mmCIF file of C-alpha atoms and ligand atoms in Angstrom:
data_model
loop_
_atom_site.group_PDB
_atom_site.id
_atom_site.type_symbol
_atom_site.label_atom_id
_atom_site.label_comp_id
_atom_site.label_asym_id
_atom_site.label_seq_id
_atom_site.Cartn_x
_atom_site.Cartn_y
_atom_site.Cartn_z
ATOM 1 C CA UNK B 263 -96.518 52.122 -25.875
ATOM 2 C CA UNK B 264 -96.257 49.321 -22.664
ATOM 3 C CA UNK B 265 -98.691 49.680 -20.033
ATOM 4 C CA UNK B 266 -98.254 52.536 -17.751
ATOM 5 C CA UNK B 267 -97.033 54.653 -19.943
ATOM 6 C CA UNK B 268 -97.004 58.321 -19.673
ATOM 7 C CA UNK B 269 -99.757 59.464 -22.856
ATOM 8 C CA UNK B 270 -98.739 60.034 -26.584
ATOM 9 C CA UNK B 271 -97.875 63.669 -27.352
ATOM 10 C CA UNK B 272 -100.997 66.230 -28.911
ATOM 11 C CA UNK B 273 -97.629 68.171 -29.982
ATOM 12 C CA UNK B 274 -94.506 68.539 -31.430
ATOM 13 C CA UNK B 275 -91.735 67.542 -28.698
ATOM 14 C CA UNK B 276 -88.666 70.226 -29.282
ATOM 15 C CA UNK B 277 -86.755 69.482 -25.971
ATOM 16 C CA UNK B 278 -85.638 67.271 -23.837
ATOM 17 C CA UNK B 279 -87.379 67.557 -20.917
ATOM 18 C CA UNK B 280 -90.099 67.070 -22.841
ATOM 19 C CA UNK B 281 -89.926 63.819 -24.636
ATOM 20 C CA UNK B 282 -88.493 62.760 -20.861
ATOM 21 C CA UNK B 283 -92.265 63.336 -19.873
ATOM 22 C CA UNK B 284 -93.507 61.573 -22.451
ATOM 23 C CA UNK B 285 -91.560 58.797 -21.388
ATOM 24 C CA UNK B 286 -89.487 58.485 -24.690
ATOM 25 C CA UNK B 287 -85.829 59.107 -23.267
ATOM 26 C CA UNK B 288 -84.491 58.306 -20.025
ATOM 27 C CA UNK B 289 -84.318 60.831 -17.150
ATOM 28 C CA UNK B 290 -81.235 60.147 -16.764
ATOM 29 C CA UNK B 291 -79.988 60.799 -20.336
ATOM 30 C CA UNK B 292 -82.111 64.425 -19.952
ATOM 31 C CA UNK B 293 -78.863 66.564 -19.271
ATOM 32 C CA UNK B 294 -76.345 64.890 -21.880
ATOM 33 C CA UNK B 295 -78.993 65.366 -24.117
ATOM 34 C CA UNK B 296 -79.899 68.968 -23.042
ATOM 35 C CA UNK B 297 -76.436 69.354 -23.949
ATOM 36 C CA UNK B 298 -77.086 68.153 -27.524
ATOM 37 C CA UNK B 299 -79.482 70.621 -27.751
ATOM 38 C CA UNK B 300 -77.895 73.085 -27.033
ATOM 39 C CA UNK B 301 -75.902 72.759 -30.305
ATOM 40 C CA UNK B 302 -79.303 70.654 -32.483
ATOM 41 C CA UNK B 303 -82.663 71.046 -32.706
ATOM 42 C CA UNK B 304 -84.637 68.622 -32.039
ATOM 43 C CA UNK B 305 -88.653 67.708 -32.957
ATOM 44 C CA UNK B 306 -90.447 64.831 -32.546
ATOM 45 C CA UNK B 307 -93.875 64.623 -33.844
ATOM 46 C CA UNK B 308 -97.168 63.046 -32.823
ATOM 47 C CA UNK B 309 -96.915 60.336 -35.985
ATOM 48 C CA UNK B 310 -93.069 59.839 -34.084
ATOM 49 C CA UNK B 311 -93.012 59.227 -30.619
ATOM 50 C CA UNK B 312 -96.395 56.382 -31.813
ATOM 51 C CA UNK B 313 -93.806 54.263 -33.326
ATOM 52 C CA UNK B 314 -91.487 54.119 -30.806
ATOM 53 C CA UNK B 315 -91.228 51.324 -28.344
ATOM 54 C CA UNK B 316 -89.605 52.845 -25.247
ATOM 55 C CA UNK B 317 -89.111 49.256 -23.722
ATOM 56 C CA UNK B 318 -86.791 49.308 -27.047
ATOM 57 C CA UNK B 319 -83.559 50.702 -26.245
ATOM 58 C CA UNK B 320 -82.524 49.296 -29.923
ATOM 59 C CA UNK B 321 -85.882 51.042 -31.310
ATOM 60 C CA UNK B 322 -84.380 51.970 -34.609
ATOM 61 C CA UNK B 323 -87.363 54.982 -34.626
ATOM 62 C CA UNK B 324 -85.524 56.182 -31.537
ATOM 63 C CA UNK B 325 -82.030 55.732 -33.328
ATOM 64 C CA UNK B 326 -83.488 57.691 -35.880
ATOM 65 C CA UNK B 327 -84.537 60.842 -33.926
ATOM 66 C CA UNK B 328 -83.867 61.114 -30.103
ATOM 67 C CA UNK B 329 -80.684 63.051 -29.397
ATOM 68 C CA UNK B 330 -78.443 61.415 -27.883
ATOM 69 C CA UNK B 331 -74.682 62.283 -25.724
ATOM 70 C CA UNK B 332 -72.179 60.695 -28.280
ATOM 71 C CA UNK B 333 -72.989 64.094 -31.282
ATOM 72 C CA UNK B 334 -71.580 66.138 -29.653
ATOM 73 C CA UNK B 335 -68.119 64.441 -30.193
ATOM 74 C CA UNK B 336 -67.027 65.266 -33.750
ATOM 75 C CA UNK B 337 -65.117 62.892 -35.524
ATOM 76 C CA UNK B 338 -61.478 64.036 -37.439
ATOM 77 C CA UNK B 339 -63.416 63.317 -41.244
ATOM 78 C CA UNK B 340 -66.471 64.641 -39.853
ATOM 79 C CA UNK B 341 -68.079 67.641 -41.866
ATOM 80 C CA UNK B 342 -70.334 70.927 -41.047
ATOM 81 C CA UNK B 343 -70.764 70.763 -44.611
ATOM 82 C CA UNK B 344 -69.836 67.321 -45.391
ATOM 83 C CA UNK B 345 -71.836 68.177 -49.288
ATOM 84 C CA UNK B 346 -70.704 71.582 -49.634
ATOM 85 C CA UNK B 347 -73.702 73.080 -50.700
ATOM 86 C CA UNK B 348 -72.200 76.445 -50.399
ATOM 87 C CA UNK B 349 -69.550 76.278 -52.888
ATOM 88 C CA UNK B 350 -71.778 76.350 -54.945
ATOM 89 C CA UNK B 351 -74.600 78.796 -54.098
ATOM 90 C CA UNK B 352 -74.779 81.803 -56.825
ATOM 91 C CA UNK B 353 -76.883 83.348 -54.507
ATOM 92 C CA UNK B 354 -78.678 82.606 -51.484
ATOM 93 C CA UNK B 355 -81.131 79.042 -50.849
ATOM 94 C CA UNK B 356 -79.809 78.028 -54.480
ATOM 95 C CA UNK B 357 -77.581 75.152 -55.161
ATOM 96 C CA UNK B 358 -75.916 74.985 -58.232
ATOM 97 C CA UNK B 359 -73.667 71.444 -58.857
ATOM 98 C CA UNK B 360 -74.865 69.650 -61.126
ATOM 99 C CA UNK B 361 -75.157 71.725 -65.196
ATOM 100 C CA UNK B 362 -78.719 70.618 -65.451
ATOM 101 C CA UNK B 363 -80.492 70.509 -62.955
ATOM 102 C CA UNK B 364 -80.277 72.901 -59.256
ATOM 103 C CA UNK B 365 -81.277 72.590 -56.044
ATOM 104 C CA UNK B 366 -84.082 75.763 -54.098
ATOM 105 C CA UNK B 367 -83.957 75.608 -50.463
ATOM 106 C CA UNK B 368 -86.667 77.885 -49.452
ATOM 107 C CA UNK B 369 -86.571 76.972 -45.748
ATOM 108 C CA UNK B 370 -84.390 75.217 -43.522
ATOM 109 C CA UNK B 371 -87.639 73.989 -40.584
ATOM 110 C CA UNK B 372 -88.333 70.044 -41.552
ATOM 111 C CA UNK B 373 -91.139 68.498 -39.897
ATOM 112 C CA UNK B 374 -88.001 66.388 -36.946
ATOM 113 C CA UNK B 375 -85.106 66.990 -36.686
ATOM 114 C CA UNK B 376 -82.610 63.423 -38.021
ATOM 115 C CA UNK B 377 -80.035 62.718 -35.625
ATOM 116 C CA UNK B 378 -77.895 61.868 -38.892
ATOM 117 C CA UNK B 379 -78.961 64.822 -40.508
ATOM 118 C CA UNK B 380 -75.696 66.154 -42.671
ATOM 119 C CA UNK B 381 -77.397 69.729 -43.072
ATOM 120 C CA UNK B 382 -77.747 69.803 -39.420
ATOM 121 C CA UNK B 383 -75.090 72.807 -38.806
ATOM 122 C CA UNK B 384 -78.269 74.587 -40.649
ATOM 123 C CA UNK B 385 -81.090 73.080 -40.396
ATOM 124 C CA UNK B 386 -83.337 74.399 -37.392
ATOM 125 C CA UNK B 387 -86.996 76.458 -36.650
ATOM 126 C CA UNK B 388 -86.372 79.300 -36.730
ATOM 127 C CA UNK B 389 -84.414 78.423 -40.295
ATOM 128 C CA UNK B 390 -83.664 80.075 -43.776
ATOM 129 C CA UNK B 391 -87.039 80.380 -44.325
ATOM 130 C CA UNK B 392 -86.315 83.270 -47.550
ATOM 131 C CA UNK B 393 -87.917 86.525 -47.761
ATOM 132 C CA UNK B 394 -90.070 87.354 -50.741
ATOM 133 C CA UNK B 395 -87.477 89.667 -52.226
ATOM 134 C CA UNK B 396 -84.740 86.120 -51.522
ATOM 135 C CA UNK B 397 -87.012 84.066 -52.793
ATOM 136 C CA UNK B 398 -87.441 86.742 -56.535
ATOM 137 C CA UNK B 399 -83.855 86.861 -56.799
ATOM 138 C CA UNK B 400 -83.495 82.691 -56.167
ATOM 139 C CA UNK B 401 -86.034 82.750 -58.962
ATOM 140 C CA UNK B 402 -84.560 85.307 -61.033
ATOM 141 C CA UNK B 403 -81.369 82.970 -61.376
ATOM 142 C CA UNK B 404 -83.572 79.638 -62.329
ATOM 143 C CA UNK B 405 -84.464 82.391 -64.851
ATOM 144 C CA UNK B 406 -81.501 82.686 -66.247
ATOM 145 C CA UNK B 407 -80.143 79.516 -66.373
ATOM 146 C CA UNK B 408 -81.400 77.783 -69.634
ATOM 147 C CA UNK B 409 -78.580 75.390 -68.546
ATOM 148 C CA UNK B 410 -80.987 73.842 -65.504
ATOM 149 C CA UNK B 411 -84.116 71.190 -66.598
ATOM 150 C CA UNK B 412 -85.335 70.557 -63.270
ATOM 151 C CA UNK B 413 -85.623 72.520 -60.193
ATOM 152 C CA UNK B 414 -85.440 70.549 -56.766
ATOM 153 C CA UNK B 415 -86.835 71.666 -53.688
ATOM 154 C CA UNK B 416 -85.796 70.572 -50.706
ATOM 155 C CA UNK B 417 -84.503 72.109 -47.445
ATOM 156 C CA UNK B 418 -85.849 72.135 -44.554
ATOM 157 C CA UNK B 419 -88.643 70.594 -45.966
ATOM 158 C CA UNK B 420 -90.857 71.864 -48.999
ATOM 159 C CA UNK B 421 -94.020 70.720 -47.507
ATOM 160 C CA UNK B 422 -93.680 73.026 -44.154
ATOM 161 C CA UNK B 423 -94.315 75.445 -46.360
ATOM 162 C CA UNK B 424 -98.087 77.215 -46.888
ATOM 163 C CA UNK B 425 -99.966 75.674 -49.670
ATOM 164 C CA UNK B 426 -100.446 79.035 -51.171
ATOM 165 C CA UNK B 427 -96.505 80.018 -50.874
ATOM 166 C CA UNK B 428 -95.482 75.919 -51.736
ATOM 167 C CA UNK B 429 -97.666 76.400 -55.152
ATOM 168 C CA UNK B 430 -96.945 79.536 -55.858
ATOM 169 C CA UNK B 431 -93.462 79.118 -56.032
ATOM 170 C CA UNK B 432 -92.997 76.053 -58.607
ATOM 171 C CA UNK B 433 -95.966 77.576 -60.587
ATOM 172 C CA UNK B 434 -93.332 79.438 -60.576
ATOM 173 C CA UNK B 435 -90.771 77.324 -61.272
ATOM 174 C CA UNK B 436 -93.120 75.491 -63.891
ATOM 175 C CA UNK B 437 -93.705 78.772 -66.044
ATOM 176 C CA UNK B 438 -90.783 79.009 -67.252
ATOM 177 C CA UNK B 439 -89.717 77.477 -70.341
ATOM 178 C CA UNK B 440 -86.510 75.485 -69.786
ATOM 179 C CA UNK B 441 -87.433 73.823 -66.385
ATOM 180 C CA UNK B 442 -88.764 70.241 -67.360
ATOM 181 C CA UNK B 443 -89.242 68.597 -64.330
ATOM 182 C CA UNK B 444 -90.200 69.623 -61.018
ATOM 183 C CA UNK B 445 -88.873 67.533 -57.391
ATOM 184 C CA UNK B 446 -89.428 68.291 -53.851
ATOM 185 C CA UNK B 447 -87.540 66.184 -51.951
ATOM 186 C CA UNK B 448 -89.411 65.234 -48.375
ATOM 187 C CA UNK B 449 -90.142 63.654 -44.690
ATOM 188 C CA UNK B 450 -93.590 64.923 -44.235
ATOM 189 C CA UNK B 451 -95.113 62.566 -45.449
ATOM 190 C CA UNK B 452 -94.172 59.833 -42.935
ATOM 191 C CA UNK B 453 -93.505 62.322 -40.344
ATOM 192 C CA UNK B 454 -95.440 64.323 -40.070
ATOM 193 C CA UNK B 455 -98.298 63.266 -42.294
ATOM 194 C CA UNK B 456 -101.645 65.544 -40.934
ATOM 195 C CA UNK B 457 -99.555 68.666 -43.478
ATOM 196 C CA UNK B 458 -100.960 67.078 -46.531
ATOM 197 C CA UNK B 459 -104.365 67.910 -46.616
ATOM 198 C CA UNK B 460 -105.637 68.149 -49.773
ATOM 199 C CA UNK B 461 -105.295 72.030 -49.996
ATOM 200 C CA UNK B 462 -100.888 70.699 -50.587
ATOM 201 C CA UNK B 463 -101.893 68.305 -52.918
ATOM 202 C CA UNK B 464 -103.901 71.066 -54.873
ATOM 203 C CA UNK B 465 -101.224 73.426 -54.620
ATOM 204 C CA UNK B 466 -98.797 70.498 -55.786
ATOM 205 C CA UNK B 467 -101.683 69.940 -59.085
ATOM 206 C CA UNK B 468 -101.819 73.853 -60.278
ATOM 207 C CA UNK B 469 -98.205 73.661 -60.526
ATOM 208 C CA UNK B 470 -98.531 71.100 -63.109
ATOM 209 C CA UNK B 471 -101.325 72.552 -64.461
ATOM 210 C CA UNK B 472 -98.107 74.008 -67.389
ATOM 211 C CA UNK B 473 -97.805 70.602 -68.151
ATOM 212 C CA UNK B 474 -94.500 70.222 -66.414
ATOM 213 C CA UNK B 475 -94.616 67.028 -64.239
ATOM 214 C CA UNK B 476 -93.247 67.024 -60.573
ATOM 215 C CA UNK B 477 -91.586 63.952 -58.055
ATOM 216 C CA UNK B 478 -91.417 63.717 -54.754
ATOM 217 C CA UNK B 479 -88.571 62.114 -53.702
ATOM 218 C CA UNK B 480 -90.005 60.754 -49.909
ATOM 219 C CA UNK B 481 -87.248 60.365 -47.115
ATOM 220 C CA UNK B 482 -88.001 57.433 -45.402
ATOM 221 C CA UNK B 483 -85.193 54.960 -42.796
ATOM 222 C CA UNK B 484 -87.224 51.982 -42.192
ATOM 223 C CA UNK B 485 -90.371 49.850 -43.067
ATOM 224 C CA UNK B 486 -91.961 50.949 -39.766
ATOM 225 C CA UNK B 487 -92.762 54.349 -40.839
ATOM 226 C CA UNK B 488 -95.316 53.759 -43.827
ATOM 227 C CA UNK B 489 -97.437 53.451 -41.277
ATOM 228 C CA UNK B 490 -101.514 53.731 -42.504
ATOM 229 C CA UNK B 491 -101.493 57.497 -42.196
ATOM 230 C CA UNK B 492 -98.385 58.035 -44.494
ATOM 231 C CA UNK B 493 -99.531 55.155 -46.903
ATOM 232 C CA UNK B 494 -102.548 57.370 -46.963
ATOM 233 C CA UNK B 495 -100.400 60.855 -47.044
ATOM 234 C CA UNK B 496 -98.697 59.604 -49.807
ATOM 235 C CA UNK B 497 -101.225 58.547 -51.986
ATOM 236 C CA UNK B 498 -103.218 61.771 -51.669
ATOM 237 C CA UNK B 499 -99.994 63.201 -53.545
ATOM 238 C CA UNK B 500 -100.211 60.904 -55.950
ATOM 239 C CA UNK B 501 -104.126 61.838 -56.547
ATOM 240 C CA UNK B 502 -102.015 65.783 -56.738
ATOM 241 C CA UNK B 503 -99.911 63.810 -59.711
ATOM 242 C CA UNK B 504 -96.746 63.079 -58.791
ATOM 243 C CA UNK B 505 -94.955 60.530 -59.323
ATOM 244 C CA UNK B 506 -92.913 58.926 -55.984
ATOM 245 C CA UNK B 507 -89.887 57.932 -55.346
ATOM 246 C CA UNK B 508 -87.830 57.247 -51.778
ATOM 247 C CA UNK B 509 -84.516 58.150 -50.887
ATOM 248 C CA UNK B 510 -83.145 56.176 -47.443
ATOM 249 C CA UNK B 511 -80.106 56.465 -45.791
ATOM 250 C CA UNK B 512 -78.242 52.961 -44.722
ATOM 251 C CA UNK B 513 -78.452 54.081 -40.919
ATOM 252 C CA UNK B 514 -76.432 51.647 -38.889
ATOM 253 C CA UNK B 515 -78.783 50.224 -36.131
ATOM 254 C CA UNK B 516 -81.818 51.027 -38.055
ATOM 255 C CA UNK B 517 -82.013 49.503 -41.551
ATOM 256 C CA UNK B 518 -78.170 47.800 -41.578
ATOM 257 C CA UNK B 519 -78.840 44.689 -42.254
ATOM 258 C CA UNK B 520 -80.939 42.295 -45.608
ATOM 259 C CA UNK B 521 -83.902 42.177 -43.944
ATOM 260 C CA UNK B 522 -84.452 45.263 -42.997
ATOM 261 C CA UNK B 523 -83.499 47.008 -45.997
ATOM 262 C CA UNK B 524 -86.048 44.471 -47.321
ATOM 263 C CA UNK B 525 -88.871 45.473 -45.396
ATOM 264 C CA UNK B 526 -88.580 48.699 -46.146
ATOM 265 C CA UNK B 527 -87.912 48.773 -49.298
ATOM 266 C CA UNK B 528 -90.810 46.178 -49.309
ATOM 267 C CA UNK B 529 -93.020 49.787 -47.682
ATOM 268 C CA UNK B 530 -91.775 52.048 -50.747
ATOM 269 C CA UNK B 531 -93.837 49.598 -53.055
ATOM 270 C CA UNK B 532 -96.763 48.723 -51.171
ATOM 271 C CA UNK B 533 -96.953 52.076 -50.595
ATOM 272 C CA UNK B 534 -96.575 53.114 -54.544
ATOM 273 C CA UNK B 535 -93.347 54.519 -54.017
ATOM 274 C CA UNK B 536 -90.228 53.148 -56.231
ATOM 275 C CA UNK B 537 -87.008 53.101 -54.207
ATOM 276 C CA UNK B 538 -84.400 55.723 -55.910
ATOM 277 C CA UNK B 539 -81.624 56.410 -54.021
ATOM 278 C CA UNK B 540 -79.745 54.719 -50.895
ATOM 279 C CA UNK B 541 -77.090 57.274 -49.503
ATOM 280 C CA UNK B 542 -74.331 56.069 -47.933
ATOM 281 C CA UNK B 543 -73.792 58.192 -44.718
ATOM 282 C CA UNK B 544 -72.797 62.515 -45.305
ATOM 283 C CA UNK B 545 -69.777 62.838 -42.513
ATOM 284 C CA UNK B 546 -72.181 65.607 -40.464
ATOM 285 C CA UNK B 547 -70.697 66.131 -37.436
ATOM 286 C CA UNK B 548 -71.497 63.995 -34.961
ATOM 287 C CA UNK B 549 -72.458 60.982 -36.719
ATOM 288 C CA UNK B 550 -70.031 58.682 -36.223
ATOM 289 C CA UNK B 551 -72.726 56.475 -34.459
ATOM 290 C CA UNK B 552 -74.476 54.999 -37.948
ATOM 291 C CA UNK B 553 -72.312 55.134 -40.094
ATOM 292 C CA UNK B 554 -72.005 51.626 -42.133
ATOM 293 C CA UNK B 555 -68.706 50.593 -44.846
ATOM 294 C CA UNK B 556 -69.124 50.478 -47.959
ATOM 295 C CA UNK B 557 -68.412 47.300 -48.085
ATOM 296 C CA UNK B 558 -71.058 45.629 -46.433
ATOM 297 C CA UNK B 559 -73.505 47.824 -48.179
ATOM 298 C CA UNK B 560 -72.726 46.565 -50.732
ATOM 299 C CA UNK B 561 -73.366 42.922 -49.009
ATOM 300 C CA UNK B 562 -76.347 43.813 -48.354
ATOM 301 C CA UNK B 563 -77.763 45.351 -51.396
ATOM 302 C CA UNK B 564 -75.330 41.959 -53.555
ATOM 303 C CA UNK B 565 -77.862 39.395 -50.304
ATOM 304 C CA UNK B 566 -80.787 41.633 -51.777
ATOM 305 C CA UNK B 567 -79.923 40.542 -55.527
ATOM 306 C CA UNK B 568 -82.058 37.838 -56.147
ATOM 307 C CA UNK B 569 -84.601 37.909 -53.426
ATOM 308 C CA UNK B 570 -86.413 40.894 -53.781
ATOM 309 C CA UNK B 571 -87.896 42.272 -57.510
ATOM 310 C CA UNK B 572 -85.881 44.876 -59.669
ATOM 311 C CA UNK B 573 -88.442 47.479 -58.485
ATOM 312 C CA UNK B 574 -86.732 47.953 -54.889
ATOM 313 C CA UNK B 575 -83.905 47.796 -55.964
ATOM 314 C CA UNK B 576 -82.205 51.709 -54.863
ATOM 315 C CA UNK B 577 -78.790 53.187 -56.761
ATOM 316 C CA UNK B 578 -76.502 52.474 -53.518
ATOM 317 C CA UNK B 579 -74.463 56.624 -53.284
ATOM 318 C CA UNK B 580 -72.135 58.106 -51.864
ATOM 319 C CA UNK B 581 -71.081 62.112 -52.537
ATOM 320 C CA UNK B 582 -68.022 63.490 -53.746
ATOM 321 C CA UNK B 583 -65.801 65.449 -50.854
ATOM 322 C CA UNK B 584 -65.461 69.390 -51.954
ATOM 323 C CA UNK B 585 -69.102 69.077 -53.484
ATOM 324 C CA UNK B 586 -68.546 67.068 -56.540
ATOM 325 C CA UNK B 587 -71.178 64.957 -57.131
ATOM 326 C CA UNK B 588 -72.696 61.560 -56.584
ATOM 327 C CA UNK B 589 -70.909 57.971 -57.508
ATOM 328 C CA UNK B 590 -72.861 54.882 -57.397
ATOM 329 C CA UNK B 591 -71.483 52.576 -55.169
ATOM 330 C CA UNK B 592 -72.300 49.892 -57.031
ATOM 331 C CA UNK B 593 -72.037 46.289 -55.913
ATOM 332 C CA UNK B 594 -71.156 45.083 -59.162
ATOM 333 C CA UNK B 595 -72.278 41.792 -61.421
ATOM 334 C CA UNK B 596 -70.628 40.161 -64.288
ATOM 335 C CA UNK B 597 -72.159 37.594 -66.272
ATOM 336 C CA UNK B 598 -71.989 34.142 -65.101
ATOM 337 C CA UNK B 599 -71.050 35.581 -61.446
ATOM 338 C CA UNK B 600 -72.701 33.760 -58.405
HETATM 339 S S1 SF4 C 720 -85.956 65.926 -42.062
HETATM 340 FE FE1 SF4 C 720 -83.608 65.659 -44.666
HETATM 341 S S2 SF4 C 720 -83.057 67.216 -43.948
HETATM 342 FE FE2 SF4 C 720 -84.287 67.701 -42.280
HETATM 343 S S3 SF4 C 720 -83.149 67.042 -40.308
HETATM 344 FE FE3 SF4 C 720 -83.948 65.024 -41.644
HETATM 345 S S4 SF4 C 720 -82.191 64.408 -42.862
HETATM 346 FE FE4 SF4 C 720 -82.330 66.628 -42.316
#
């Protein structure tokens, strides 16, 4: 923060006026951002606000989280439900796209609202907390679907749940004999590391008491997101037995250079997070400013090959249309080729 800048916020900023008052959004951008706010949720946590350099108009952290009037334009190819969750939803809160695994979406609230989110039409602060009866119905579906071996909690962000609620949910899933693995997808460790309390870690630990491993997939797109607080939060989750994986989205203006990706994947490894997926952007409404062509993505990964350890190498994937699932995008190499 430059000298004379407003003090950093003590609470999550949820409106364009909040963002402007904190010095993160220029006053001239407020009217456009208000129009965006009428359609899509906004949230910038104190941890994220502290990372933004308001003096840099191309700041890669700001770009991920600050609303932009460009979001009001939906390109012809963009879809409200780009991964087609709806047709694969057997009961509320469950998405069953692949035979051996299924998603459980216990809530649709997040600590931050990413401007490129593929579920941006669904997520929000009021969003989608399953009632007790709905959760019972979702867990009953898992119980009567023995081909599902892996239960994946996503949302929204499951680490926004209270430790008691999260631990109970994971424990009930782990108690099913056919569930071999638990997985949780979250932005919390980097966006709101203060939420990773000992109580939350204990909830994850309890859920593994039946010997079922828990993989925690942290969503981060820039090396700067791995602050000391984020690294401490990840270490706490790891001490609770979670195996840490990283997932990122390839985003124009955020990480679309070989240097930015190298820094990101190295930051993950230093935090004991294995880079798992690099996602091609899903075509959600108003996100075209983040799109990187697939050929450019392949070229970036090609440039990284040999430059970084194989441990830093994620699988570059794209969701096929109409819920067809993920497909690896390469790049491919042949023996002897440079
Ligand atoms: S945290 Fe995940 S689900 Fe929430 S807005 Fe960001 S990308 Fe979307």
